[in-house]
Tab-separated table of C-alpha atoms and ligand atoms in Angstrom:
chain	number	residue	atom	x	y	z
A	17	MET	CA	-226.792	28.205	47.328
A	18	LYS	CA	-226.099	24.331	47.984
A	19	ILE	CA	-222.646	23.688	48.256
A	20	ALA	CA	-220.606	20.426	48.438
A	21	VAL	CA	-216.938	20.419	49.525
A	22	ALA	CA	-214.627	17.582	48.826
A	23	GLY	CA	-212.068	16.954	51.355
A	24	THR	CA	-212.061	18.105	55.166
A	25	GLY	CA	-208.505	19.236	55.621
A	26	TYR	CA	-207.648	23.018	56.252
A	27	VAL	CA	-208.758	24.312	53.067
A	28	GLY	CA	-212.297	22.342	52.675
A	29	LEU	CA	-213.116	22.478	56.455
A	30	VAL	CA	-212.332	26.182	56.830
A	31	THR	CA	-213.871	27.071	53.529
A	32	GLY	CA	-216.934	25.000	54.056
A	33	THR	CA	-217.567	26.181	57.632
A	34	CYS	CA	-217.226	29.912	56.645
A	35	LEU	CA	-219.612	29.449	53.533
A	36	ALA	CA	-222.159	27.990	55.965
A	37	GLU	CA	-221.932	30.866	58.386
A	38	ALA	CA	-222.413	33.175	55.480
A	39	GLY	CA	-225.684	31.466	54.842
A	40	HIS	CA	-225.204	28.717	52.432
A	41	THR	CA	-226.109	25.175	52.690
A	42	VAL	CA	-222.844	23.105	52.957
A	43	THR	CA	-222.081	19.423	52.911
A	44	CYS	CA	-218.341	18.577	53.301
A	45	VAL	CA	-217.242	15.174	51.985
A	46	ASP	CA	-214.446	12.987	52.924
A	47	LYS	CA	-213.344	9.237	52.401
A	48	ASP	CA	-211.993	9.193	56.067
A	49	GLU	CA	-214.383	7.509	58.244
A	50	LEU	CA	-212.963	8.695	61.512
A	51	LYS	CA	-212.570	12.213	60.408
A	52	ILE	CA	-216.350	12.259	59.233
A	53	ALA	CA	-217.268	10.635	62.573
A	54	MET	CA	-215.433	13.295	64.742
A	55	LEU	CA	-216.950	16.153	62.714
A	56	LYS	CA	-220.421	14.920	63.124
A	57	LYS	CA	-219.800	15.545	66.813
A	58	ALA	CA	-218.292	18.862	65.898
A	59	GLN	CA	-214.859	17.889	66.885
A	60	SER	CA	-212.313	19.297	64.538
A	61	PRO	CA	-209.674	16.853	63.235
A	62	ILE	CA	-207.350	19.891	62.941
A	63	TYR	CA	-206.180	22.350	65.436
A	64	GLU	CA	-207.319	25.698	64.394
A	65	PRO	CA	-208.431	28.185	66.956
A	66	GLY	CA	-212.162	29.037	66.898
A	67	LEU	CA	-213.048	26.398	64.341
A	68	GLU	CA	-215.051	23.922	66.426
A	69	GLU	CA	-217.096	26.744	67.829
A	70	LYS	CA	-218.089	27.785	64.509
A	71	ILE	CA	-218.865	24.295	63.343
A	72	VAL	CA	-221.322	23.989	66.233
A	73	LEU	CA	-223.044	27.065	65.326
A	74	ALA	CA	-223.387	26.277	61.855
A	75	GLN	CA	-224.719	22.553	62.511
A	76	ARG	CA	-227.115	23.950	64.876
A	77	ALA	CA	-228.382	26.265	62.228
A	78	ASN	CA	-228.654	23.108	59.846
A	79	ARG	CA	-226.219	24.569	57.526
A	80	LEU	CA	-223.385	22.448	57.684
A	81	ASN	CA	-223.324	18.639	57.336
A	82	PHE	CA	-220.687	16.034	57.000
A	83	THR	CA	-220.906	12.873	55.093
A	84	LEU	CA	-219.011	9.933	53.357
A	85	ASP	CA	-221.636	9.657	50.781
A	86	TYR	CA	-220.267	11.849	48.053
A	87	GLN	CA	-222.874	10.734	45.429
A	88	LYS	CA	-225.740	12.234	47.541
A	89	ALA	CA	-223.623	15.446	48.100
A	90	TYR	CA	-222.435	16.122	44.758
A	91	ALA	CA	-225.877	15.131	43.068
A	92	GLN	CA	-227.523	17.978	45.101
A	93	ALA	CA	-224.940	20.672	44.737
A	94	ASP	CA	-224.914	23.771	42.623
A	95	VAL	CA	-221.209	24.253	43.393
A	96	ILE	CA	-218.727	21.489	44.380
A	97	ILE	CA	-215.582	22.941	45.845
A	98	VAL	CA	-212.659	20.723	45.608
A	99	GLY	CA	-209.936	21.001	48.355
A	100	VAL	CA	-208.062	17.779	48.255
A	101	ALA	CA	-204.477	17.685	49.149
A	102	THR	CA	-201.944	17.820	46.365
A	103	PRO	CA	-198.745	16.542	48.087
A	104	GLU	CA	-195.347	16.545	46.656
A	105	ASN	CA	-193.949	13.723	44.418
A	106	GLU	CA	-190.531	12.641	44.776
A	107	ASP	CA	-189.349	14.795	42.123
A	108	GLY	CA	-191.089	18.013	43.559
A	109	SER	CA	-193.961	17.851	41.074
A	110	ALA	CA	-197.568	18.092	42.400
A	111	ASN	CA	-199.376	14.815	42.972
A	112	LEU	CA	-203.028	15.315	41.652
A	113	GLN	CA	-204.257	11.680	42.226
A	114	ALA	CA	-206.941	12.874	44.835
A	115	LEU	CA	-207.954	15.623	42.724
A	116	TYR	CA	-208.608	13.402	39.606
A	117	THR	CA	-210.339	10.778	41.644
A	118	VAL	CA	-212.921	13.251	42.894
A	119	CYS	CA	-213.366	14.756	39.379
A	120	LYS	CA	-214.284	11.254	38.219
A	121	GLN	CA	-216.683	10.807	41.219
A	122	ILE	CA	-218.408	14.012	40.304
A	123	ALA	CA	-218.600	13.149	36.576
A	124	ASP	CA	-220.225	9.864	37.493
A	125	THR	CA	-222.694	11.446	39.675
A	126	ILE	CA	-224.007	14.788	38.682
A	127	GLU	CA	-227.269	15.246	36.564
A	128	THR	CA	-227.753	18.910	36.714
A	129	PRO	CA	-225.758	21.805	35.779
A	130	THR	CA	-222.747	22.167	38.257
A	131	LEU	CA	-219.838	24.466	38.939
A	132	VAL	CA	-216.694	22.673	39.923
A	133	VAL	CA	-214.338	24.842	41.887
A	134	VAL	CA	-210.855	23.796	42.313
A	135	LYS	CA	-209.367	25.403	45.667
A	136	SER	CA	-206.514	22.756	45.926
A	137	THR	CA	-202.876	24.353	44.811
A	138	VAL	CA	-202.507	23.249	41.324
A	139	PRO	CA	-199.878	23.582	38.613
A	140	VAL	CA	-200.883	26.176	36.046
A	141	GLY	CA	-202.839	24.569	33.298
A	142	THR	CA	-204.486	21.974	35.683
A	143	ASN	CA	-207.881	23.594	35.471
A	144	ASP	CA	-207.834	23.387	31.627
A	145	LYS	CA	-206.764	19.646	31.904
A	146	ILE	CA	-209.627	18.974	34.490
A	147	ALA	CA	-212.207	20.641	32.352
A	148	ASN	CA	-210.855	18.644	29.211
A	149	TYR	CA	-211.082	15.497	31.513
A	150	PHE	CA	-214.847	16.255	32.402
A	151	ASP	CA	-215.667	16.932	28.740
A	152	ARG	CA	-214.038	13.397	27.753
A	153	LEU	CA	-216.136	11.691	30.597
A	154	LEU	CA	-219.364	13.392	29.973
A	155	GLY	CA	-219.310	13.319	26.006
A	156	ASN	CA	-222.702	14.754	24.992
A	157	ARG	CA	-223.348	15.802	28.496
A	158	LYS	CA	-220.453	18.117	28.895
A	159	ASN	CA	-222.336	21.366	29.325
A	160	LEU	CA	-223.415	20.078	32.703
A	161	ILE	CA	-219.956	21.155	34.168
A	162	GLU	CA	-217.902	24.328	34.111
A	163	VAL	CA	-214.502	24.550	36.045
A	164	ALA	CA	-213.139	27.477	38.011
A	165	SER	CA	-210.129	28.028	39.666
A	166	ASN	CA	-210.408	29.785	43.209
A	167	PRO	CA	-207.133	29.486	45.080
A	168	GLU	CA	-207.166	30.141	48.796
A	169	PHE	CA	-204.548	32.084	50.742
A	170	LEU	CA	-205.485	31.059	54.460
A	171	SER	CA	-202.729	30.429	56.804
A	172	GLN	CA	-202.864	27.844	59.712
A	173	GLY	CA	-203.746	29.398	63.023
A	174	THR	CA	-205.351	32.369	61.366
A	175	ALA	CA	-207.535	30.378	58.642
A	176	LEU	CA	-210.776	31.595	59.863
A	177	ARG	CA	-209.849	35.533	59.801
A	178	ASP	CA	-207.849	34.947	56.662
A	179	THR	CA	-211.303	33.484	55.010
A	180	LEU	CA	-213.614	35.849	56.553
A	181	CYS	CA	-211.691	39.086	56.239
A	182	ALA	CA	-209.707	38.073	53.050
A	183	GLU	CA	-207.908	40.893	51.307
A	184	ARG	CA	-209.113	39.572	47.866
A	185	ILE	CA	-210.597	36.436	46.431
A	186	VAL	CA	-209.187	35.572	43.218
A	187	ILE	CA	-211.356	33.516	40.782
A	188	GLY	CA	-210.201	32.157	37.442
A	189	THR	CA	-212.783	31.428	34.796
A	190	GLU	CA	-213.535	30.857	31.342
A	191	GLY	CA	-217.057	31.547	31.044
A	192	GLY	CA	-219.669	34.181	32.361
A	193	TYR	CA	-221.660	31.464	34.048
A	194	ALA	CA	-218.932	30.365	36.448
A	195	GLU	CA	-217.817	33.951	37.309
A	196	LYS	CA	-221.619	34.995	38.024
A	197	ILE	CA	-221.969	32.003	40.495
A	198	LEU	CA	-218.825	32.655	42.355
A	199	LYS	CA	-219.569	36.214	42.643
A	200	THR	CA	-222.934	35.370	44.131
A	201	MET	CA	-221.369	32.771	46.207
A	202	TYR	CA	-218.863	35.169	47.893
A	203	GLU	CA	-221.336	38.051	48.027
A	204	PRO	CA	-221.981	37.708	51.756
A	205	PHE	CA	-218.172	38.167	52.582
A	206	GLY	CA	-218.121	41.539	50.972
A	207	GLN	CA	-214.535	41.245	49.723
A	208	PRO	CA	-212.965	42.310	46.705
A	209	ILE	CA	-213.157	39.888	43.893
A	210	LEU	CA	-210.370	39.525	41.255
A	211	ALA	CA	-211.880	37.697	38.302
A	212	MET	CA	-209.172	36.598	35.619
A	213	ASN	CA	-208.495	33.600	33.417
A	214	ARG	CA	-208.059	30.047	34.926
A	215	ARG	CA	-204.172	30.003	34.323
A	216	SER	CA	-203.659	33.257	35.741
A	217	ALA	CA	-205.508	32.402	38.840
A	218	GLU	CA	-203.494	29.325	39.340
A	219	MET	CA	-200.249	31.273	39.038
A	220	VAL	CA	-201.331	34.017	41.568
A	221	LYS	CA	-201.364	31.342	44.032
A	222	TYR	CA	-197.828	29.967	43.335
A	223	ALA	CA	-196.327	33.587	42.780
A	224	SER	CA	-197.850	34.879	46.126
A	225	ASN	CA	-196.444	31.936	48.027
A	226	ASP	CA	-193.292	31.872	46.536
A	227	PHE	CA	-192.795	35.412	46.747
A	228	LEU	CA	-193.293	35.266	50.615
A	229	ALA	CA	-190.762	32.342	50.886
A	230	LEU	CA	-188.452	34.303	48.780
A	231	LYS	CA	-188.910	37.332	51.149
A	232	ILE	CA	-188.076	34.857	54.049
A	233	SER	CA	-184.937	33.396	52.373
A	234	PHE	CA	-183.786	36.874	51.467
A	235	VAL	CA	-184.203	38.055	55.015
A	236	ASN	CA	-182.242	34.988	56.279
A	237	ASP	CA	-179.365	35.542	53.853
A	238	ILE	CA	-179.260	39.117	54.937
A	239	ALA	CA	-179.318	37.780	58.808
A	240	ASN	CA	-176.300	35.348	58.106
A	241	LEU	CA	-174.413	38.309	56.651
A	242	CYS	CA	-175.465	40.575	59.642
A	243	GLU	CA	-173.778	38.097	61.952
A	244	VAL	CA	-170.496	38.323	60.014
A	245	VAL	CA	-170.336	42.096	59.629
A	246	GLY	CA	-171.666	42.973	63.186
A	247	ALA	CA	-175.063	44.360	61.916
A	248	ASP	CA	-178.419	43.456	63.777
A	249	ILE	CA	-180.986	41.942	61.514
A	250	GLU	CA	-183.848	43.322	63.733
A	251	GLU	CA	-182.758	46.731	63.383
A	252	VAL	CA	-182.060	46.079	59.583
A	253	THR	CA	-185.536	44.854	59.025
A	254	ARG	CA	-187.065	47.720	61.159
A	255	GLY	CA	-185.452	50.054	58.804
A	256	MET	CA	-186.287	48.167	55.568
A	257	GLY	CA	-189.845	47.532	56.744
A	258	THR	CA	-191.058	51.033	57.250
A	259	ASP	CA	-190.735	51.507	53.407
A	260	SER	CA	-194.232	50.827	52.229
A	261	ARG	CA	-192.799	49.486	48.950
A	262	ILE	CA	-191.026	46.531	50.886
A	263	GLY	CA	-193.456	46.307	54.012
A	264	SER	CA	-192.833	44.854	57.337
A	265	GLN	CA	-194.460	41.358	57.087
A	266	PHE	CA	-192.668	38.251	56.413
A	267	LEU	CA	-189.254	39.912	57.127
A	268	SER	CA	-188.722	37.770	60.411
A	269	PRO	CA	-185.350	36.104	60.196
A	270	GLY	CA	-185.292	32.533	61.587
A	271	ILE	CA	-184.433	28.911	60.953
A	272	GLY	CA	-186.360	28.866	57.598
A	273	TYR	CA	-189.746	28.403	56.592
A	274	GLY	CA	-191.799	25.209	56.981
A	275	GLY	CA	-195.261	23.969	56.811
A	276	SER	CA	-197.511	22.254	54.146
A	277	CYS	CA	-197.298	25.066	51.602
A	278	PHE	CA	-194.061	27.139	51.237
A	279	PRO	CA	-191.706	24.098	50.737
A	280	LYS	CA	-194.173	22.263	48.425
A	281	ASP	CA	-195.156	25.369	46.393
A	282	THR	CA	-191.736	26.605	45.814
A	283	LYS	CA	-190.459	23.101	44.651
A	284	ALA	CA	-193.643	22.690	42.403
A	285	LEU	CA	-193.255	25.920	40.531
A	286	HIS	CA	-189.584	25.381	40.067
A	287	TRP	CA	-190.359	21.992	38.698
A	288	LEU	CA	-193.139	23.353	36.549
A	289	ALA	CA	-190.644	25.818	35.224
A	290	GLU	CA	-188.016	23.366	34.496
A	291	GLU	CA	-190.580	21.160	32.573
A	292	GLU	CA	-191.090	24.245	30.299
A	293	GLY	CA	-187.489	24.588	29.659
A	294	TYR	CA	-187.174	27.648	32.091
A	295	THR	CA	-184.926	27.859	35.214
A	296	LEU	CA	-186.540	29.985	37.953
A	297	ARG	CA	-183.327	31.180	39.424
A	298	THR	CA	-184.788	33.081	42.249
A	299	ILE	CA	-186.966	30.322	43.473
A	300	GLN	CA	-183.988	27.758	43.105
A	301	ALA	CA	-181.964	30.403	45.506
A	302	THR	CA	-185.025	30.508	47.924
A	303	ILE	CA	-185.027	26.772	48.291
A	304	ASP	CA	-181.333	26.646	48.513
A	305	VAL	CA	-181.102	29.242	51.513
A	306	ASN	CA	-184.077	27.736	53.121
A	307	GLU	CA	-182.342	24.147	53.287
A	308	LYS	CA	-179.118	25.458	54.672
A	309	GLN	CA	-180.751	27.865	57.243
A	310	ARG	CA	-182.552	24.989	59.102
A	311	PHE	CA	-179.379	23.715	60.563
A	312	LYS	CA	-178.059	27.199	61.795
A	313	LEU	CA	-178.665	26.513	65.497
A	314	ILE	CA	-176.739	23.244	65.626
A	315	GLN	CA	-174.083	24.867	63.468
A	316	ALA	CA	-173.802	27.503	66.331
A	317	ALA	CA	-173.980	25.216	68.972
A	318	ARG	CA	-170.995	23.148	67.623
A	319	LYS	CA	-168.960	26.008	68.223
A	320	ASP	CA	-169.480	25.743	72.082
A	321	ILE	CA	-170.266	22.010	72.504
A	322	SER	CA	-167.840	19.542	71.040
A	323	SER	CA	-170.160	16.740	71.149
A	324	PHE	CA	-173.650	16.177	71.562
A	325	ALA	CA	-173.312	12.491	72.784
A	326	GLY	CA	-174.796	11.998	76.175
A	327	LYS	CA	-175.765	15.857	76.673
A	328	LYS	CA	-179.423	16.502	77.771
A	329	ILE	CA	-180.556	18.873	75.088
A	330	ALA	CA	-183.810	20.979	75.999
A	331	ILE	CA	-186.171	21.782	72.877
A	332	LEU	CA	-188.768	24.532	73.033
A	333	GLY	CA	-191.272	24.308	70.299
A	334	ALA	CA	-191.546	22.044	67.351
A	335	THR	CA	-194.473	22.957	65.245
A	336	PHE	CA	-193.737	24.740	61.923
A	337	LYS	CA	-194.903	28.062	63.501
A	338	PRO	CA	-196.995	28.907	66.441
A	339	GLY	CA	-200.801	28.367	66.592
A	340	THR	CA	-200.723	25.001	64.773
A	341	ASP	CA	-200.082	21.339	65.860
A	342	ASP	CA	-198.735	20.880	62.378
A	343	LEU	CA	-195.120	19.309	62.073
A	344	ARG	CA	-195.096	19.059	58.345
A	345	GLU	CA	-191.810	20.378	57.012
A	346	ALA	CA	-191.019	21.850	60.478
A	347	PRO	CA	-187.322	22.722	60.844
A	348	SER	CA	-187.307	20.957	64.160
A	349	ILE	CA	-187.663	17.484	62.647
A	350	PRO	CA	-184.267	17.060	60.941
A	351	ASN	CA	-182.629	18.922	63.799
A	352	ILE	CA	-184.075	16.521	66.325
A	353	ARG	CA	-182.877	13.589	64.122
A	354	LEU	CA	-179.452	14.926	63.764
A	355	LEU	CA	-179.187	15.352	67.536
A	356	LEU	CA	-180.640	11.716	68.292
A	357	ASN	CA	-178.062	10.491	65.486
A	358	GLU	CA	-175.353	12.051	67.419
A	359	GLY	CA	-176.305	10.436	70.629
A	360	ALA	CA	-178.296	13.495	72.375
A	361	ASP	CA	-180.671	12.858	75.246
A	362	VAL	CA	-183.593	15.118	73.700
A	363	HIS	CA	-186.261	16.326	75.996
A	364	ILE	CA	-189.038	18.347	74.237
A	365	TYR	CA	-191.898	20.772	75.310
A	366	ASP	CA	-194.480	22.248	72.632
A	367	PRO	CA	-197.695	23.628	73.899
A	368	VAL	CA	-199.794	21.777	71.146
A	369	GLY	CA	-197.403	19.627	69.035
A	370	MET	CA	-196.756	16.945	71.683
A	371	ILE	CA	-199.111	14.140	70.017
A	372	ASN	CA	-198.046	14.704	66.566
A	373	LEU	CA	-194.361	14.590	67.895
A	374	ALA	CA	-195.004	11.269	69.581
A	375	SER	CA	-196.193	9.660	66.286
A	376	ILE	CA	-192.853	10.490	64.718
A	377	PHE	CA	-190.507	9.935	67.223
A	378	GLY	CA	-192.045	7.435	69.803
A	379	ASP	CA	-189.902	6.826	72.744
A	380	ALA	CA	-186.688	7.962	71.221
A	381	ILE	CA	-187.103	11.440	73.080
A	382	THR	CA	-188.535	12.752	76.363
A	383	TYR	CA	-191.771	14.509	76.324
A	384	GLY	CA	-191.818	17.341	79.160
A	385	ASP	CA	-194.908	18.747	80.485
A	386	SER	CA	-193.480	22.297	80.677
A	387	VAL	CA	-190.748	24.466	79.902
A	388	GLU	CA	-189.185	23.931	83.347
A	389	ALA	CA	-189.298	20.160	83.018
A	390	VAL	CA	-187.059	20.209	79.883
A	391	LEU	CA	-184.861	22.885	80.878
A	392	GLN	CA	-183.874	21.217	84.312
A	393	ASP	CA	-180.078	20.211	84.102
A	394	ALA	CA	-180.046	20.612	80.227
A	395	ASP	CA	-176.624	21.385	78.667
A	396	ALA	CA	-178.209	23.456	75.935
A	397	CYS	CA	-181.535	24.528	74.878
A	398	PHE	CA	-182.773	25.067	71.164
A	399	ILE	CA	-185.784	27.168	70.345
A	400	PHE	CA	-187.480	26.277	67.158
A	401	THR	CA	-190.980	27.846	67.529
A	402	GLU	CA	-191.777	31.315	68.896
A	403	TRP	CA	-194.966	30.202	70.909
A	404	LYS	CA	-196.156	33.285	73.268
A	405	GLU	CA	-195.417	31.311	76.136
A	406	PHE	CA	-191.735	31.275	75.556
A	407	LYS	CA	-191.545	34.871	74.466
A	408	ALA	CA	-193.265	35.776	77.585
A	409	MET	CA	-191.186	33.545	80.079
A	410	ASP	CA	-188.771	34.762	82.747
A	411	LEU	CA	-185.048	34.288	81.274
A	412	LYS	CA	-184.045	33.343	84.661
A	413	SER	CA	-185.594	30.013	84.184
A	414	PHE	CA	-182.517	29.007	81.867
A	415	GLN	CA	-180.341	29.171	85.105
A	416	GLN	CA	-181.975	25.965	85.930
A	417	MET	CA	-179.892	24.255	83.312
A	418	ARG	CA	-176.504	22.545	83.950
A	419	GLU	CA	-175.305	25.062	81.287
A	420	ALA	CA	-177.270	27.977	80.371
A	421	ARG	CA	-176.727	27.903	76.538
A	422	VAL	CA	-179.643	29.114	74.558
A	423	TYR	CA	-179.692	28.919	70.864
A	424	ASP	CA	-183.039	30.584	69.647
A	425	GLY	CA	-184.082	30.109	65.927
A	426	ARG	CA	-186.895	32.465	66.160
A	427	ASN	CA	-185.247	35.776	68.044
A	428	CYS	CA	-187.653	35.416	70.991
A	429	PHE	CA	-185.948	37.621	73.397
A	430	PRO	CA	-184.344	40.992	73.251
A	431	LEU	CA	-180.438	41.009	73.472
A	432	ALA	CA	-180.635	43.172	76.590
A	433	ALA	CA	-182.778	40.669	78.442
A	434	ALA	CA	-180.271	37.799	77.516
A	435	LYS	CA	-177.242	39.899	78.868
A	436	GLU	CA	-179.061	40.725	82.052
A	437	ALA	CA	-180.080	36.865	82.526
A	438	GLN	CA	-176.408	36.105	81.984
A	439	ILE	CA	-177.032	33.349	79.510
A	440	LEU	CA	-175.084	32.374	76.614
A	441	TYR	CA	-177.559	33.448	73.848
A	442	TYR	CA	-177.272	32.768	70.091
A	443	SER	CA	-180.138	34.133	67.784
A	444	ILE	CA	-180.140	34.609	64.183
A	445	GLY	CA	-178.591	37.751	62.546
A	446	ARG	CA	-177.722	39.260	65.920
A	447	GLN	CA	-174.753	39.447	68.272
A	448	LYS	CA	-174.136	36.484	70.173
A	449	ILE	CA	-174.158	37.099	73.900
A	450	GLY	CA	-171.965	35.501	76.575
A	451	GLY	CA	-170.010	33.092	74.263
A	452	HIS	CA	-166.782	33.090	76.498
A	453	VAL	CA	-168.104	31.805	79.717
A	454	PHE	CA	-168.245	27.860	78.995
A	455	ALA	CA	-165.943	24.957	78.078
B	14	LIG	C1	-198.815	30.099	53.923
B	14	LIG	C2	-199.271	31.478	53.481
B	14	LIG	O1	-198.959	32.407	54.345
B	14	LIG	C3	-200.739	31.388	53.126
B	14	LIG	O2	-201.195	32.479	52.350
B	14	LIG	C4	-200.994	30.071	52.093
B	14	LIG	O3	-202.329	29.967	51.797
B	14	LIG	C5	-200.417	28.796	52.780
B	14	LIG	O4	-199.093	29.002	53.113
B	14	LIG	P1	-198.691	28.990	56.477
B	14	LIG	O5	-198.067	27.686	55.672
B	14	LIG	O6	-199.920	28.544	57.148
B	14	LIG	O7	-199.432	29.818	55.269
B	14	LIG	O8	-197.898	29.723	57.190
B	14	LIG	P2	-196.922	31.183	57.414
B	14	LIG	O9	-197.492	32.069	58.429
B	14	LIG	O10	-197.130	31.839	55.978
B	14	LIG	O11	-195.521	30.671	57.700
B	14	LIG	C6	-194.828	29.837	56.747
B	14	LIG	C7	-193.508	29.532	57.335
B	14	LIG	O12	-192.769	30.709	57.289
B	14	LIG	C8	-193.500	29.259	58.823
B	14	LIG	O13	-192.365	28.145	59.145
B	14	LIG	C9	-192.985	30.436	59.374
B	14	LIG	O14	-192.206	30.305	60.669
B	14	LIG	C10	-192.015	31.068	58.445
B	14	LIG	N1	-191.963	32.528	58.495
B	14	LIG	C11	-193.008	33.243	58.132
B	14	LIG	C12	-190.746	32.915	58.631
B	14	LIG	O15	-189.709	32.364	58.900
B	14	LIG	N2	-190.514	34.526	58.725
B	14	LIG	C13	-191.539	35.166	58.440
B	14	LIG	O16	-191.225	36.603	58.377
B	14	LIG	C14	-192.925	34.800	58.090
């Protein structure tokens, strides 16, 4: 099958590469000249483990091309997958400008029957609106285009596995032709395909992401209560997670969810519901808990440190989760800003996020090249991301600090290890260790 993919972000690039690996001929289109130039040389503009290797193999097999020339790519395609960004507007609604621009380009270009597949996350009803938009643009040629919704569920850092071994593929169609084509396109993947109407497919995406976000905010709420009543959240989630109706995934407490999806998708669904006159109270609570959760470490540190001014603060990890260089909506960012505003001397180390960090903070912070470099003589350490490297570190390293005060937003270490290392250790939803030692 000949497939064009509009947009070479996470969704477009990973989907296009996996479809090429499955045997289709794929052309990925982007308007960003730099990205296309890099991709032509098999260099991925995003950090995603294993992706470059797969791009190389698919290019060698002549099944994966990259181009700025959308006209040629769209004109030759049986299927056009749209994976452009739908960022958040000021009011929390989804910005669909890029999506409509691509649709206009498609309508101006195609001459043969083409299936347009929307993979971008869009508010419920958008696919119907796009179908109407195509009808208006094409007039008596409107039968040339069918529109289908096909949300993605890939996570950054495991995007290839999530695509190649997906638990389900959701397709939302309003006609037999679209369903047939999509089933043929996905046949090589051998994954269960759930067919439904377009609005339901759009809702599956939001409901899935928002449910996971709700699970995280729920566990963070319970973790906060654990701290107050003397329970241990790790033991509590172990007890909860073994109930298969609850499940053990997405029960890790922390300083809140970040990234390009959960913060945006919770707000977008809440906004959509409000527009329809309905208040999604569970999602409102999810968002509220997350906003507050982000500042738990600084709140805890204020009990031990009267002022951050002039203090050397070591930060381990900045990306919104491990396995990615992405800092979008990462809880670390507002925390670093707050520390800088209060006059702290911030030293940071993240295994892959340093380049992106530098583009946000410039020379306002110091970039260390190792855990040791940032810990040396620090007055406090904040952990914002649970990189493997941190979880595996020897806790004695914290003794290089001027004061071994560690505020861990991702519960990287067992409490027993923290006790043995004789550090002050605050983590989320657990007993604080060694709080009495320091002035
Ligand atoms: C998410 C969804 O998982 C994916 O299906 C969807 O397509 C896109 O959004 P992603 O944003 O890549 O993927 O990351 P994910 O692994 O879901 O984590 C999101 C945030 O939640 C991270 O900040 C992570 O640290 C946090 N999180 C996750 C927790 O705080 N606790 C958990 O138990 C799980």
